[in-house]
Every structure is written in structure tokens, then in C-alpha cells.
Amino acid sequence: MITKEATEVTPVPVPVPGAPDRRPSRQKRAWDEAPRWQIYLPLGIYLVFTLVPFYWILLFALRPAGSTSLVPWPMTFEHFEKVWNERDFAVYFQNSVLTGVATLLLTTGVALAGGYALARFDFRIKRGFMLALLCTQFVPGALLLVPLFQIFAELKMINSLGSVIIAETVFQLPLSMILISGFIRNVPYSLEEAAWVDGCNRLTAFRIVVLPLLRPGLIAVGSFAFVHAWNHFLFALMFLSDQTKQTIPVGLNTLMSADSVDLGALAAGGIIAAVPVVLVFAFIQKWLITGFSAGAVKG
Amino acid sequence: MAQAAAVAKPPAPPRRRRASATPRRLPYLLIAPAALLMLGFIAYPVISVFYYSLQNYNPTKPWRNGYAGFDNFVHAFTDDPQFWDTLTFSAQWVFVEVGLQLLFGLALALIVNQTFVGRSLGRALVFSPWAVSGVLTSAIWVLLYNSQTGITRYLADMGVGEYGTSWLSDTSTVFPAAIVADLWRGVPFFAILILADLQSVSKDLYEAAEVDGASRIKQFWHITLPHLKDAIVLSTLLRAVWEFNNVDLLYTLTGGGPAGETTTLPLYIANTSVDAHNFGYASALTTVAFVILLFCSMVYLRLSKFGGGDK
């Protein structure tokens, strides 16, 4: 498979890389023009590594139980029905959507306010606050389980999705805020000032001038928050004891640790878990890269 | 004296008109929600972990609870071989995992940064595992590694490995097996961050280098790599911390087994607190983990001279 792909795409003869470039006719040669096989061969190999696991889970989800065929034919949806109805994935799915969306909204809103302050103002505790944001990156959420559990017990939030939403939001906030303040810094301040001169107040100026320009960044941050909340496992496992309150990753873990692992159900559950995230990424892929290159690492 | 003050302070220029009436208080109001959340749900828990690390605290053995001084720490370092085992495994795990992720991630980013036919599809496909969660990664690799119907069976037919063994329950194969599973998801993360930064390299630099006859390899060493340095430093650090702290994958993939072979320190802490209810000791272990993380991060940032240049 790999070799076939590689031979298909290597017909163009290319000069030895490193040899002095003597092609005055093509002055505008793209700097990054590598020999084709140097792109397609490693990419092909990596693609196999990436895709085989996906294929495998599809295979298990779609072929009948007990089959060892390497193609999912005849196709069956029995595993999906079983997982969705008998294994409560319909309920888990709802809970996960709720958690994900709430975390997204809360994180983006709070981080937008904080990020604006960090990008546009100089205030006394700014440096300390930035430092605190960085420090939180070293605080392992998993290690704070016990005190967090106690806090949520005190707040009577154990066994309610609220606890998971808050925990996910808090651990998403620092990075989101750093990212957003980076994006805002990329929007020229003079644009805002011009809007003030035209009679806008700060909020309106922000809304009509800055916010539209922030869209790629906000999409990146929001999708990040959603995906994290959707995927994260430990908080839900620990804070939600009632099975009807659980989220999808916990449901998957239950399937995995069952005494006799039902591989078909596990595969179907995994696909249900993956679908929303895959959709989100397919939709935002373009903004994600620009969003990150705009402000991410440079902050 | 009064005159000096007058000289030092020329009449203030007419204040620039501000749109907002309270710019002085505004930034504090804006960061307040974030600050409160972080105080309540990160700072306070951290402090309480430090507090409990000095206590005997076990809800199932209340008669022994109370101030313990540094007993928990002494116990960890002197007579808990499991602590050392998990610490060594954590170090191995982070080192191998992050090193390989950086290597492959950089290569992948350089490849998909080229212009070629089918680039956006190629990018979307190779980046896709990044979106997959730890638990889902485990689920997928449990299917792949299954001794009866997994890909291991087909590989055994081809002479790779033995028929009927599960790579995850064999002490000699569990480490590489877990590493590969985590690489599958981790490499795209690095590649995305590095790619984002690659795209901001000015093409003029390469054109100039081209004119001067610099080879592609030289261009990589002298233009690309220096430009990527900050991104690499930051993403490696974040990833190392993340790989150290992440419990999802190993908890669900191996459960720390076989025979505790893949128990990281955080996993050990989770077991100590949640299963064994030994909160005091778990808190002490957590404190040790903090200190290690903090120390390693500082050393790393210092060695890489990150942020030394600006301001």
C-alpha cells in the first residue's frame, strides 16, 4: 500500500537537495519545494499508522459479533443499538453535550473578559496574575481530586454536572485567557480608539470592532474547551456517582473494564464518543491553524 | 522644596478622553470572575493539599488522624519502594513519550507545511487522532492489542510477536505498547503547534538563503529551527507536564498493570487516595509531584533561555 502510493507520485525528477540551484528560469521557485517522494513516502507511512486504528474500530463496530472478517461485511448496526439503548449511551451522550457546551460558554466568556484586561490595560497585579496563570499549568488536575471532591461535597454539587462543568472550566481558563489576550493584542488598538472617537463606548467598540476580528481565535479556544470537556474522564468519574449522570468517557471505561469485554459494544461506543469531536474539528480546522498562529505561542 | 516639586511636576496635560468612566477599576472587574474561579478551585485545593500532606488523614481509620509532621514524606522516601518505582516509571514515560512526540511531530509538521497535492486532506487525516480522547485512545488500542481478534493476531501470522499473547498484559511488551498508543494521539498535537509557528516564518529569509546557495538542510538549521525554538520549548514543556499528569490513558489502557509495571506517580496517588482512602499520604505524594514538576520546569526554562530575549 505504501510503496504503491509512493511510486504513483514520484515521476517528477528532482535535483539533488543541497546542490547549488541553477535554474534562472524559475526565479520564483517556492522555498519549500521538496522532492515529491520525500513528502509522500513518510506521509503515506504515517497515514497508515494513523488510519489503521480508526479502521479497526470501525471494523469491530460494524461487523457481526464473533466475525473475524477483515472487511465489515455484512454490515450490522446491532452494536450501536445495543450500546445506545441497553448501555445507556443515549443518557451519557446528553450529559456530555450539556457538559461540553456549558464549559465552552463559561470558559470563552470568562476568558474573553480576562483576556481583554490582560491585553489592553496595565494594572498593578497584572504581572502577578500572568505568573499565576502560568503556574496553574503545572497544577495537575488529577492530583487535586481529593480537595476538589471535598469542595463540591461542601457545595452540595456532588453528583451534579455542575461540579464537572466548573472543574473543566477552571482548568481550561488559564490557557484560554493567555490565548485570547494574544489574539486581542493582534487587533490594533487604534481601531478601538477610532471607534471611541466616533462615539462608541468601550463595550460597543469592543463588540463591533474587536469581536468580529477575534472570531478565529474564539472558535479555536471554544472548540478546545468543548473537546476537553467532552473527552475528559477523571472529574466525571470521581464527582458523579449516579450512573444516569455519567458522561461518555466514563461509559466507555465501564465497557472496557467489564468482566467479559464486549468488543463490538466497545467499538460502537467509541465511535459514538468520537463523532461530535470529529465533526467539530472538520468544521473548524481552517480557523484552528490560523487561530493558533495568530496568537498562540507568541502570546 | 515646594518649588522642586513644582518643577518635577509640570502641569498635567489635558487628560485624554476615555470612553469608559472607570478605566482604573475596569481591568479588575474583568479579571474578577477568572480570578475567583481559580482561587476557589485551584489555589485553595493546592493549599489544602499542602495542609493534608502534614496530617494523618484517612476517613476509614479516624483514630489515627491528626498532625503527623513530615512522617508522610519520610515514609515515601525511606520505606515505600512503590513510590520509587512509580517515580522511575513516570520519568521513563515522560522522557520517551515526549522525546518521540517532538521528533515525529517536527517531522510531520515540516512535511505537511510543504505544498503538495491533497495537502488539506492529508493534514486533516494525520491530525485527526489529536481530537481523540485518552479513554477513546485506550478503547481503540484495546481492540488492536486484543489477543484473539486484534491486529496482534494478524501480526503474529506475519511473525511479529507470538500468537495469542496480549501485549498489554505482558510485562515485556506493555511499555512499548502503551507508548505507541499514546504517540498515535500525541504526535499530531506537536505537529499542529509547530506547524502554526512554521507558517509565520518569513519566506524572504528562505529566498535570500537560496540566493546565497544554502542547502535545504542548512536552511533548516539556520532559519527554521531558530524560529521554532520558542514554540518547541513551550510545547515540549506543556506536553511533558501533561504527559506526567495525565491519568486517563494509562488508567483505562493498563490500569497501571501488569503488576504495577505502568503505574505513574499520579496514578499511584489516585489509587492511594481514592481506593485506599489514605488522603494524608496521597497529599504528601502530590506535594512531591508538585515540587518535581516545578523544579523540572524551571530547569528546562532556564536551560532553554526561554523568554530571556524580550522585555
PDB file of N, CA and C in Angstrom, chain B residues 21-113:
ATOM      1  N   ALA B  21     -15.875  55.347  31.953  1.00  0.00           N
ATOM      2  CA  ALA B  21     -15.744  56.263  33.072  1.00  0.00           C
ATOM      3  C   ALA B  21     -14.801  55.706  34.130  1.00  0.00           C
ATOM      4  N   THR B  22     -14.660  54.385  34.210  1.00  0.00           N
ATOM      5  CA  THR B  22     -13.883  53.824  35.310  1.00  0.00           C
ATOM      6  C   THR B  22     -12.772  52.888  34.818  1.00  0.00           C
ATOM      7  N   PRO B  23     -11.835  53.447  34.020  1.00  0.00           N
ATOM      8  CA  PRO B  23     -10.799  52.567  33.482  1.00  0.00           C
ATOM      9  C   PRO B  23      -9.941  51.975  34.587  1.00  0.00           C
ATOM     10  N   ARG B  24      -9.863  52.663  35.730  1.00  0.00           N
ATOM     11  CA  ARG B  24      -8.995  52.200  36.788  1.00  0.00           C
ATOM     12  C   ARG B  24      -9.511  50.892  37.390  1.00  0.00           C
ATOM     13  N   ARG B  25     -10.809  50.823  37.546  1.00  0.00           N
ATOM     14  CA  ARG B  25     -11.361  49.633  38.175  1.00  0.00           C
ATOM     15  C   ARG B  25     -11.705  48.539  37.156  1.00  0.00           C
ATOM     16  N   LEU B  26     -11.861  48.970  35.925  1.00  0.00           N
ATOM     17  CA  LEU B  26     -12.349  48.046  34.905  1.00  0.00           C
ATOM     18  C   LEU B  26     -11.523  46.763  34.768  1.00  0.00           C
ATOM     19  N   PRO B  27     -10.183  46.872  34.644  1.00  0.00           N
ATOM     20  CA  PRO B  27      -9.431  45.621  34.476  1.00  0.00           C
ATOM     21  C   PRO B  27      -9.652  44.648  35.625  1.00  0.00           C
ATOM     22  N   TYR B  28      -9.803  45.165  36.829  1.00  0.00           N
ATOM     23  CA  TYR B  28     -10.008  44.265  37.972  1.00  0.00           C
ATOM     24  C   TYR B  28     -11.363  43.571  37.869  1.00  0.00           C
ATOM     25  N   LEU B  29     -12.362  44.359  37.433  1.00  0.00           N
ATOM     26  CA  LEU B  29     -13.681  43.738  37.248  1.00  0.00           C
ATOM     27  C   LEU B  29     -13.630  42.655  36.193  1.00  0.00           C
ATOM     28  N   LEU B  30     -12.838  42.915  35.160  1.00  0.00           N
ATOM     29  CA  LEU B  30     -12.789  41.961  34.046  1.00  0.00           C
ATOM     30  C   LEU B  30     -12.106  40.657  34.440  1.00  0.00           C
ATOM     31  N   ILE B  31     -11.081  40.749  35.261  1.00  0.00           N
ATOM     32  CA  ILE B  31     -10.407  39.500  35.614  1.00  0.00           C
ATOM     33  C   ILE B  31     -11.040  38.841  36.837  1.00  0.00           C
ATOM     34  N   ALA B  32     -11.967  39.549  37.472  1.00  0.00           N
ATOM     35  CA  ALA B  32     -12.535  39.017  38.721  1.00  0.00           C
ATOM     36  C   ALA B  32     -13.135  37.611  38.582  1.00  0.00           C
ATOM     37  N   PRO B  33     -13.979  37.375  37.579  1.00  0.00           N
ATOM     38  CA  PRO B  33     -14.570  36.021  37.518  1.00  0.00           C
ATOM     39  C   PRO B  33     -13.511  34.935  37.391  1.00  0.00           C
ATOM     40  N   ALA B  34     -12.547  35.172  36.505  1.00  0.00           N
ATOM     41  CA  ALA B  34     -11.494  34.176  36.324  1.00  0.00           C
ATOM     42  C   ALA B  34     -10.698  34.008  37.618  1.00  0.00           C
ATOM     43  N   ALA B  35     -10.369  35.133  38.245  1.00  0.00           N
ATOM     44  CA  ALA B  35      -9.559  35.078  39.453  1.00  0.00           C
ATOM     45  C   ALA B  35     -10.287  34.334  40.567  1.00  0.00           C
ATOM     46  N   LEU B  36     -11.575  34.620  40.712  1.00  0.00           N
ATOM     47  CA  LEU B  36     -12.334  33.954  41.779  1.00  0.00           C
ATOM     48  C   LEU B  36     -12.400  32.444  41.541  1.00  0.00           C
ATOM     49  N   LEU B  37     -12.706  32.077  40.303  1.00  0.00           N
ATOM     50  CA  LEU B  37     -12.776  30.647  39.999  1.00  0.00           C
ATOM     51  C   LEU B  37     -11.451  29.963  40.304  1.00  0.00           C
ATOM     52  N   MET B  38     -10.366  30.622  39.900  1.00  0.00           N
ATOM     53  CA  MET B  38      -9.060  29.997  40.090  1.00  0.00           C
ATOM     54  C   MET B  38      -8.658  29.947  41.564  1.00  0.00           C
ATOM     55  N   LEU B  39      -9.023  31.009  42.286  1.00  0.00           N
ATOM     56  CA  LEU B  39      -8.738  30.988  43.725  1.00  0.00           C
ATOM     57  C   LEU B  39      -9.469  29.841  44.412  1.00  0.00           C
ATOM     58  N   GLY B  40     -10.756  29.739  44.087  1.00  0.00           N
ATOM     59  CA  GLY B  40     -11.581  28.762  44.785  1.00  0.00           C
ATOM     60  C   GLY B  40     -11.284  27.324  44.405  1.00  0.00           C
ATOM     61  N   PHE B  41     -10.972  27.106  43.124  1.00  0.00           N
ATOM     62  CA  PHE B  41     -10.894  25.721  42.664  1.00  0.00           C
ATOM     63  C   PHE B  41      -9.488  25.282  42.259  1.00  0.00           C
ATOM     64  N   ILE B  42      -8.528  26.174  42.330  1.00  0.00           N
ATOM     65  CA  ILE B  42      -7.146  25.730  42.149  1.00  0.00           C
ATOM     66  C   ILE B  42      -6.309  26.101  43.371  1.00  0.00           C
ATOM     67  N   ALA B  43      -6.302  27.414  43.713  1.00  0.00           N
ATOM     68  CA  ALA B  43      -5.422  27.850  44.795  1.00  0.00           C
ATOM     69  C   ALA B  43      -5.793  27.191  46.125  1.00  0.00           C
ATOM     70  N   TYR B  44      -7.083  27.253  46.439  1.00  0.00           N
ATOM     71  CA  TYR B  44      -7.492  26.669  47.719  1.00  0.00           C
ATOM     72  C   TYR B  44      -7.215  25.165  47.784  1.00  0.00           C
ATOM     73  N   PRO B  45      -7.570  24.405  46.764  1.00  0.00           N
ATOM     74  CA  PRO B  45      -7.221  22.977  46.807  1.00  0.00           C
ATOM     75  C   PRO B  45      -5.720  22.723  46.933  1.00  0.00           C
ATOM     76  N   VAL B  46      -4.914  23.535  46.248  1.00  0.00           N
ATOM     77  CA  VAL B  46      -3.467  23.340  46.353  1.00  0.00           C
ATOM     78  C   VAL B  46      -3.025  23.515  47.799  1.00  0.00           C
ATOM     79  N   ILE B  47      -3.534  24.604  48.412  1.00  0.00           N
ATOM     80  CA  ILE B  47      -3.143  24.855  49.802  1.00  0.00           C
ATOM     81  C   ILE B  47      -3.607  23.720  50.702  1.00  0.00           C
ATOM     82  N   SER B  48      -4.813  23.226  50.445  1.00  0.00           N
ATOM     83  CA  SER B  48      -5.288  22.164  51.323  1.00  0.00           C
ATOM     84  C   SER B  48      -4.504  20.867  51.108  1.00  0.00           C
ATOM     85  N   VAL B  49      -3.992  20.673  49.898  1.00  0.00           N
ATOM     86  CA  VAL B  49      -3.116  19.514  49.693  1.00  0.00           C
ATOM     87  C   VAL B  49      -1.867  19.645  50.555  1.00  0.00           C
ATOM     88  N   PHE B  50      -1.273  20.861  50.559  1.00  0.00           N
ATOM     89  CA  PHE B  50      -0.094  21.065  51.405  1.00  0.00           C
ATOM     90  C   PHE B  50      -0.445  20.790  52.870  1.00  0.00           C
ATOM     91  N   TYR B  51      -1.616  21.273  53.285  1.00  0.00           N
ATOM     92  CA  TYR B  51      -2.034  21.088  54.674  1.00  0.00           C
ATOM     93  C   TYR B  51      -2.181  19.597  54.998  1.00  0.00           C
ATOM     94  N   TYR B  52      -2.878  18.883  54.149  1.00  0.00           N
ATOM     95  CA  TYR B  52      -3.113  17.463  54.430  1.00  0.00           C
ATOM     96  C   TYR B  52      -1.835  16.627  54.350  1.00  0.00           C
ATOM     97  N   SER B  53      -0.844  17.137  53.596  1.00  0.00           N
ATOM     98  CA  SER B  53       0.381  16.354  53.478  1.00  0.00           C
ATOM     99  C   SER B  53       1.074  16.221  54.828  1.00  0.00           C
ATOM    100  N   LEU B  54       0.746  17.118  55.760  1.00  0.00           N
ATOM    101  CA  LEU B  54       1.358  17.052  57.085  1.00  0.00           C
ATOM    102  C   LEU B  54       0.446  16.359  58.099  1.00  0.00           C
ATOM    103  N   GLN B  55      -0.618  15.764  57.607  1.00  0.00           N
ATOM    104  CA  GLN B  55      -1.586  15.124  58.506  1.00  0.00           C
ATOM    105  C   GLN B  55      -1.659  13.624  58.234  1.00  0.00           C
ATOM    106  N   ASN B  56      -2.025  12.892  59.271  1.00  0.00           N
ATOM    107  CA  ASN B  56      -2.540  11.559  59.017  1.00  0.00           C
ATOM    108  C   ASN B  56      -4.017  11.740  58.751  1.00  0.00           C
ATOM    109  N   TYR B  57      -4.454  11.398  57.576  1.00  0.00           N
ATOM    110  CA  TYR B  57      -5.857  11.639  57.295  1.00  0.00           C
ATOM    111  C   TYR B  57      -6.396  10.480  56.476  1.00  0.00           C
ATOM    112  N   ASN B  58      -7.153   9.658  57.135  1.00  0.00           N
ATOM    113  CA  ASN B  58      -7.740   8.502  56.478  1.00  0.00           C
ATOM    114  C   ASN B  58      -9.125   8.274  57.063  1.00  0.00           C
ATOM    115  N   PRO B  59     -10.173   8.575  56.295  1.00  0.00           N
ATOM    116  CA  PRO B  59     -11.533   8.505  56.828  1.00  0.00           C
ATOM    117  C   PRO B  59     -11.888   7.114  57.362  1.00  0.00           C
ATOM    118  N   THR B  60     -11.190   6.085  56.871  1.00  0.00           N
ATOM    119  CA  THR B  60     -11.527   4.748  57.356  1.00  0.00           C
ATOM    120  C   THR B  60     -10.782   4.402  58.643  1.00  0.00           C
ATOM    121  N   LYS B  61      -9.782   5.219  58.995  1.00  0.00           N
ATOM    122  CA  LYS B  61      -9.066   4.977  60.247  1.00  0.00           C
ATOM    123  C   LYS B  61      -8.999   6.273  61.047  1.00  0.00           C
ATOM    124  N   PRO B  62     -10.159   6.775  61.481  1.00  0.00           N
ATOM    125  CA  PRO B  62     -10.198   8.112  62.092  1.00  0.00           C
ATOM    126  C   PRO B  62      -9.394   8.201  63.383  1.00  0.00           C
ATOM    127  N   TRP B  63      -9.194   7.085  64.068  1.00  0.00           N
ATOM    128  CA  TRP B  63      -8.486   7.154  65.343  1.00  0.00           C
ATOM    129  C   TRP B  63      -7.016   7.533  65.188  1.00  0.00           C
ATOM    130  N   ARG B  64      -6.496   7.380  63.964  1.00  0.00           N
ATOM    131  CA  ARG B  64      -5.092   7.712  63.750  1.00  0.00           C
ATOM    132  C   ARG B  64      -4.912   9.109  63.166  1.00  0.00           C
ATOM    133  N   ASN B  65      -6.033   9.813  62.877  1.00  0.00           N
ATOM    134  CA  ASN B  65      -5.911  11.093  62.207  1.00  0.00           C
ATOM    135  C   ASN B  65      -5.313  12.146  63.129  1.00  0.00           C
ATOM    136  N   GLY B  66      -4.630  13.109  62.512  1.00  0.00           N
ATOM    137  CA  GLY B  66      -4.050  14.198  63.281  1.00  0.00           C
ATOM    138  C   GLY B  66      -2.733  14.625  62.676  1.00  0.00           C
ATOM    139  N   TYR B  67      -2.110  15.596  63.315  1.00  0.00           N
ATOM    140  CA  TYR B  67      -0.867  16.150  62.809  1.00  0.00           C
ATOM    141  C   TYR B  67       0.222  15.078  62.758  1.00  0.00           C
ATOM    142  N   ALA B  68       0.924  15.025  61.651  1.00  0.00           N
ATOM    143  CA  ALA B  68       1.924  13.975  61.500  1.00  0.00           C
ATOM    144  C   ALA B  68       3.307  14.518  61.191  1.00  0.00           C
ATOM    145  N   GLY B  69       3.406  15.830  61.060  1.00  0.00           N
ATOM    146  CA  GLY B  69       4.706  16.374  60.694  1.00  0.00           C
ATOM    147  C   GLY B  69       5.129  15.874  59.326  1.00  0.00           C
ATOM    148  N   PHE B  70       6.399  15.523  59.215  1.00  0.00           N
ATOM    149  CA  PHE B  70       6.900  15.097  57.909  1.00  0.00           C
ATOM    150  C   PHE B  70       6.895  13.583  57.744  1.00  0.00           C
ATOM    151  N   ASP B  71       6.151  12.903  58.635  1.00  0.00           N
ATOM    152  CA  ASP B  71       6.128  11.435  58.592  1.00  0.00           C
ATOM    153  C   ASP B  71       5.784  10.902  57.203  1.00  0.00           C
ATOM    154  N   ASN B  72       4.772  11.509  56.566  1.00  0.00           N
ATOM    155  CA  ASN B  72       4.351  11.034  55.251  1.00  0.00           C
ATOM    156  C   ASN B  72       5.499  11.082  54.249  1.00  0.00           C
ATOM    157  N   PHE B  73       6.245  12.201  54.299  1.00  0.00           N
ATOM    158  CA  PHE B  73       7.350  12.354  53.358  1.00  0.00           C
ATOM    159  C   PHE B  73       8.459  11.360  53.668  1.00  0.00           C
ATOM    160  N   VAL B  74       8.752  11.235  54.962  1.00  0.00           N
ATOM    161  CA  VAL B  74       9.800  10.301  55.364  1.00  0.00           C
ATOM    162  C   VAL B  74       9.428   8.896  54.899  1.00  0.00           C
ATOM    163  N   HIS B  75       8.171   8.544  55.108  1.00  0.00           N
ATOM    164  CA  HIS B  75       7.719   7.224  54.696  1.00  0.00           C
ATOM    165  C   HIS B  75       7.906   7.026  53.191  1.00  0.00           C
ATOM    166  N   ALA B  76       7.519   8.038  52.413  1.00  0.00           N
ATOM    167  CA  ALA B  76       7.626   7.922  50.957  1.00  0.00           C
ATOM    168  C   ALA B  76       9.064   7.682  50.536  1.00  0.00           C
ATOM    169  N   PHE B  77       9.977   8.474  51.089  1.00  0.00           N
ATOM    170  CA  PHE B  77      11.351   8.410  50.601  1.00  0.00           C
ATOM    171  C   PHE B  77      12.148   7.269  51.210  1.00  0.00           C
ATOM    172  N   THR B  78      11.760   6.803  52.400  1.00  0.00           N
ATOM    173  CA  THR B  78      12.586   5.771  53.017  1.00  0.00           C
ATOM    174  C   THR B  78      12.013   4.368  52.901  1.00  0.00           C
ATOM    175  N   ASP B  79      10.704   4.185  53.167  1.00  0.00           N
ATOM    176  CA  ASP B  79      10.273   2.802  53.041  1.00  0.00           C
ATOM    177  C   ASP B  79       8.986   2.602  52.241  1.00  0.00           C
ATOM    178  N   ASP B  80       8.989   3.174  51.033  1.00  0.00           N
ATOM    179  CA  ASP B  80       7.903   2.850  50.127  1.00  0.00           C
ATOM    180  C   ASP B  80       8.492   2.578  48.751  1.00  0.00           C
ATOM    181  N   PRO B  81       8.920   1.339  48.523  1.00  0.00           N
ATOM    182  CA  PRO B  81       9.550   1.045  47.225  1.00  0.00           C
ATOM    183  C   PRO B  81       8.627   1.358  46.058  1.00  0.00           C
ATOM    184  N   GLN B  82       7.324   1.246  46.303  1.00  0.00           N
ATOM    185  CA  GLN B  82       6.387   1.506  45.218  1.00  0.00           C
ATOM    186  C   GLN B  82       6.467   2.954  44.737  1.00  0.00           C
ATOM    187  N   PHE B  83       6.717   3.860  45.690  1.00  0.00           N
ATOM    188  CA  PHE B  83       6.868   5.272  45.336  1.00  0.00           C
ATOM    189  C   PHE B  83       8.023   5.453  44.349  1.00  0.00           C
ATOM    190  N   TRP B  84       9.162   4.827  44.665  1.00  0.00           N
ATOM    191  CA  TRP B  84      10.320   4.954  43.777  1.00  0.00           C
ATOM    192  C   TRP B  84      10.040   4.325  42.422  1.00  0.00           C
ATOM    193  N   ASP B  85       9.373   3.172  42.444  1.00  0.00           N
ATOM    194  CA  ASP B  85       9.049   2.514  41.176  1.00  0.00           C
ATOM    195  C   ASP B  85       8.193   3.415  40.298  1.00  0.00           C
ATOM    196  N   THR B  86       7.150   3.990  40.907  1.00  0.00           N
ATOM    197  CA  THR B  86       6.260   4.823  40.103  1.00  0.00           C
ATOM    198  C   THR B  86       6.988   6.075  39.619  1.00  0.00           C
ATOM    199  N   LEU B  87       7.900   6.574  40.455  1.00  0.00           N
ATOM    200  CA  LEU B  87       8.653   7.767  40.066  1.00  0.00           C
ATOM    201  C   LEU B  87       9.546   7.458  38.870  1.00  0.00           C
ATOM    202  N   THR B  88      10.243   6.336  38.936  1.00  0.00           N
ATOM    203  CA  THR B  88      11.105   5.959  37.801  1.00  0.00           C
ATOM    204  C   THR B  88      10.266   5.742  36.560  1.00  0.00           C
ATOM    205  N   PHE B  89       9.149   5.075  36.738  1.00  0.00           N
ATOM    206  CA  PHE B  89       8.338   4.840  35.540  1.00  0.00           C
ATOM    207  C   PHE B  89       7.830   6.150  34.966  1.00  0.00           C
ATOM    208  N   SER B  90       7.403   7.081  35.829  1.00  0.00           N
ATOM    209  CA  SER B  90       6.937   8.384  35.342  1.00  0.00           C
ATOM    210  C   SER B  90       8.021   9.056  34.513  1.00  0.00           C
ATOM    211  N   ALA B  91       9.248   9.045  35.031  1.00  0.00           N
ATOM    212  CA  ALA B  91      10.351   9.701  34.324  1.00  0.00           C
ATOM    213  C   ALA B  91      10.568   9.045  32.965  1.00  0.00           C
ATOM    214  N   GLN B  92      10.596   7.712  32.957  1.00  0.00           N
ATOM    215  CA  GLN B  92      10.761   6.981  31.694  1.00  0.00           C
ATOM    216  C   GLN B  92       9.666   7.354  30.713  1.00  0.00           C
ATOM    217  N   TRP B  93       8.464   7.298  31.221  1.00  0.00           N
ATOM    218  CA  TRP B  93       7.286   7.545  30.394  1.00  0.00           C
ATOM    219  C   TRP B  93       7.367   8.928  29.751  1.00  0.00           C
ATOM    220  N   VAL B  94       7.594   9.944  30.572  1.00  0.00           N
ATOM    221  CA  VAL B  94       7.615  11.314  30.064  1.00  0.00           C
ATOM    222  C   VAL B  94       8.767  11.493  29.086  1.00  0.00           C
ATOM    223  N   PHE B  95       9.923  10.985  29.441  1.00  0.00           N
ATOM    224  CA  PHE B  95      11.110  11.200  28.624  1.00  0.00           C
ATOM    225  C   PHE B  95      10.945  10.569  27.237  1.00  0.00           C
ATOM    226  N   VAL B  96      10.609   9.291  27.225  1.00  0.00           N
ATOM    227  CA  VAL B  96      10.468   8.585  25.953  1.00  0.00           C
ATOM    228  C   VAL B  96       9.317   9.169  25.142  1.00  0.00           C
ATOM    229  N   GLU B  97       8.194   9.352  25.813  1.00  0.00           N
ATOM    230  CA  GLU B  97       6.986   9.791  25.118  1.00  0.00           C
ATOM    231  C   GLU B  97       7.173  11.178  24.501  1.00  0.00           C
ATOM    232  N   VAL B  98       7.636  12.118  25.304  1.00  0.00           N
ATOM    233  CA  VAL B  98       7.752  13.485  24.804  1.00  0.00           C
ATOM    234  C   VAL B  98       8.872  13.593  23.777  1.00  0.00           C
ATOM    235  N   GLY B  99       9.956  12.877  24.005  1.00  0.00           N
ATOM    236  CA  GLY B  99      11.048  12.899  23.035  1.00  0.00           C
ATOM    237  C   GLY B  99      10.584  12.418  21.667  1.00  0.00           C
ATOM    238  N   LEU B 100       9.902  11.291  21.660  1.00  0.00           N
ATOM    239  CA  LEU B 100       9.437  10.747  20.376  1.00  0.00           C
ATOM    240  C   LEU B 100       8.382  11.645  19.746  1.00  0.00           C
ATOM    241  N   GLN B 101       7.509  12.199  20.583  1.00  0.00           N
ATOM    242  CA  GLN B 101       6.470  13.085  20.049  1.00  0.00           C
ATOM    243  C   GLN B 101       7.089  14.305  19.385  1.00  0.00           C
ATOM    244  N   LEU B 102       8.111  14.854  20.022  1.00  0.00           N
ATOM    245  CA  LEU B 102       8.773  16.036  19.468  1.00  0.00           C
ATOM    246  C   LEU B 102       9.404  15.686  18.134  1.00  0.00           C
ATOM    247  N   LEU B 103      10.121  14.572  18.098  1.00  0.00           N
ATOM    248  CA  LEU B 103      10.824  14.154  16.894  1.00  0.00           C
ATOM    249  C   LEU B 103       9.846  13.955  15.729  1.00  0.00           C
ATOM    250  N   PHE B 104       8.846  13.121  15.962  1.00  0.00           N
ATOM    251  CA  PHE B 104       7.896  12.820  14.903  1.00  0.00           C
ATOM    252  C   PHE B 104       7.023  14.029  14.596  1.00  0.00           C
ATOM    253  N   GLY B 105       6.670  14.772  15.618  1.00  0.00           N
ATOM    254  CA  GLY B 105       5.810  15.943  15.416  1.00  0.00           C
ATOM    255  C   GLY B 105       6.487  16.981  14.540  1.00  0.00           C
ATOM    256  N   LEU B 106       7.767  17.206  14.796  1.00  0.00           N
ATOM    257  CA  LEU B 106       8.526  18.175  13.998  1.00  0.00           C
ATOM    258  C   LEU B 106       8.587  17.703  12.551  1.00  0.00           C
ATOM    259  N   ALA B 107       8.903  16.417  12.378  1.00  0.00           N
ATOM    260  CA  ALA B 107       8.991  15.881  11.019  1.00  0.00           C
ATOM    261  C   ALA B 107       7.656  16.015  10.299  1.00  0.00           C
ATOM    262  N   LEU B 108       6.604  15.664  10.999  1.00  0.00           N
ATOM    263  CA  LEU B 108       5.277  15.717  10.389  1.00  0.00           C
ATOM    264  C   LEU B 108       4.906  17.143  10.010  1.00  0.00           C
ATOM    265  N   ALA B 109       5.208  18.098  10.905  1.00  0.00           N
ATOM    266  CA  ALA B 109       4.881  19.494  10.624  1.00  0.00           C
ATOM    267  C   ALA B 109       5.648  19.978   9.398  1.00  0.00           C
ATOM    268  N   LEU B 110       6.933  19.610   9.307  1.00  0.00           N
ATOM    269  CA  LEU B 110       7.726  20.040   8.161  1.00  0.00           C
ATOM    270  C   LEU B 110       7.158  19.463   6.873  1.00  0.00           C
ATOM    271  N   ILE B 111       6.688  18.230   6.947  1.00  0.00           N
ATOM    272  CA  ILE B 111       6.146  17.599   5.745  1.00  0.00           C
ATOM    273  C   ILE B 111       4.856  18.281   5.302  1.00  0.00           C
ATOM    274  N   VAL B 112       3.915  18.431   6.219  1.00  0.00           N
ATOM    275  CA  VAL B 112       2.622  18.980   5.778  1.00  0.00           C
ATOM    276  C   VAL B 112       2.670  20.486   5.596  1.00  0.00           C
ATOM    277  N   ASN B 113       3.818  21.101   5.870  1.00  0.00           N
ATOM    278  CA  ASN B 113       3.948  22.522   5.591  1.00  0.00           C
ATOM    279  C   ASN B 113       4.326  22.760   4.125  1.00  0.00           C
TER     280      ASN B 113
END
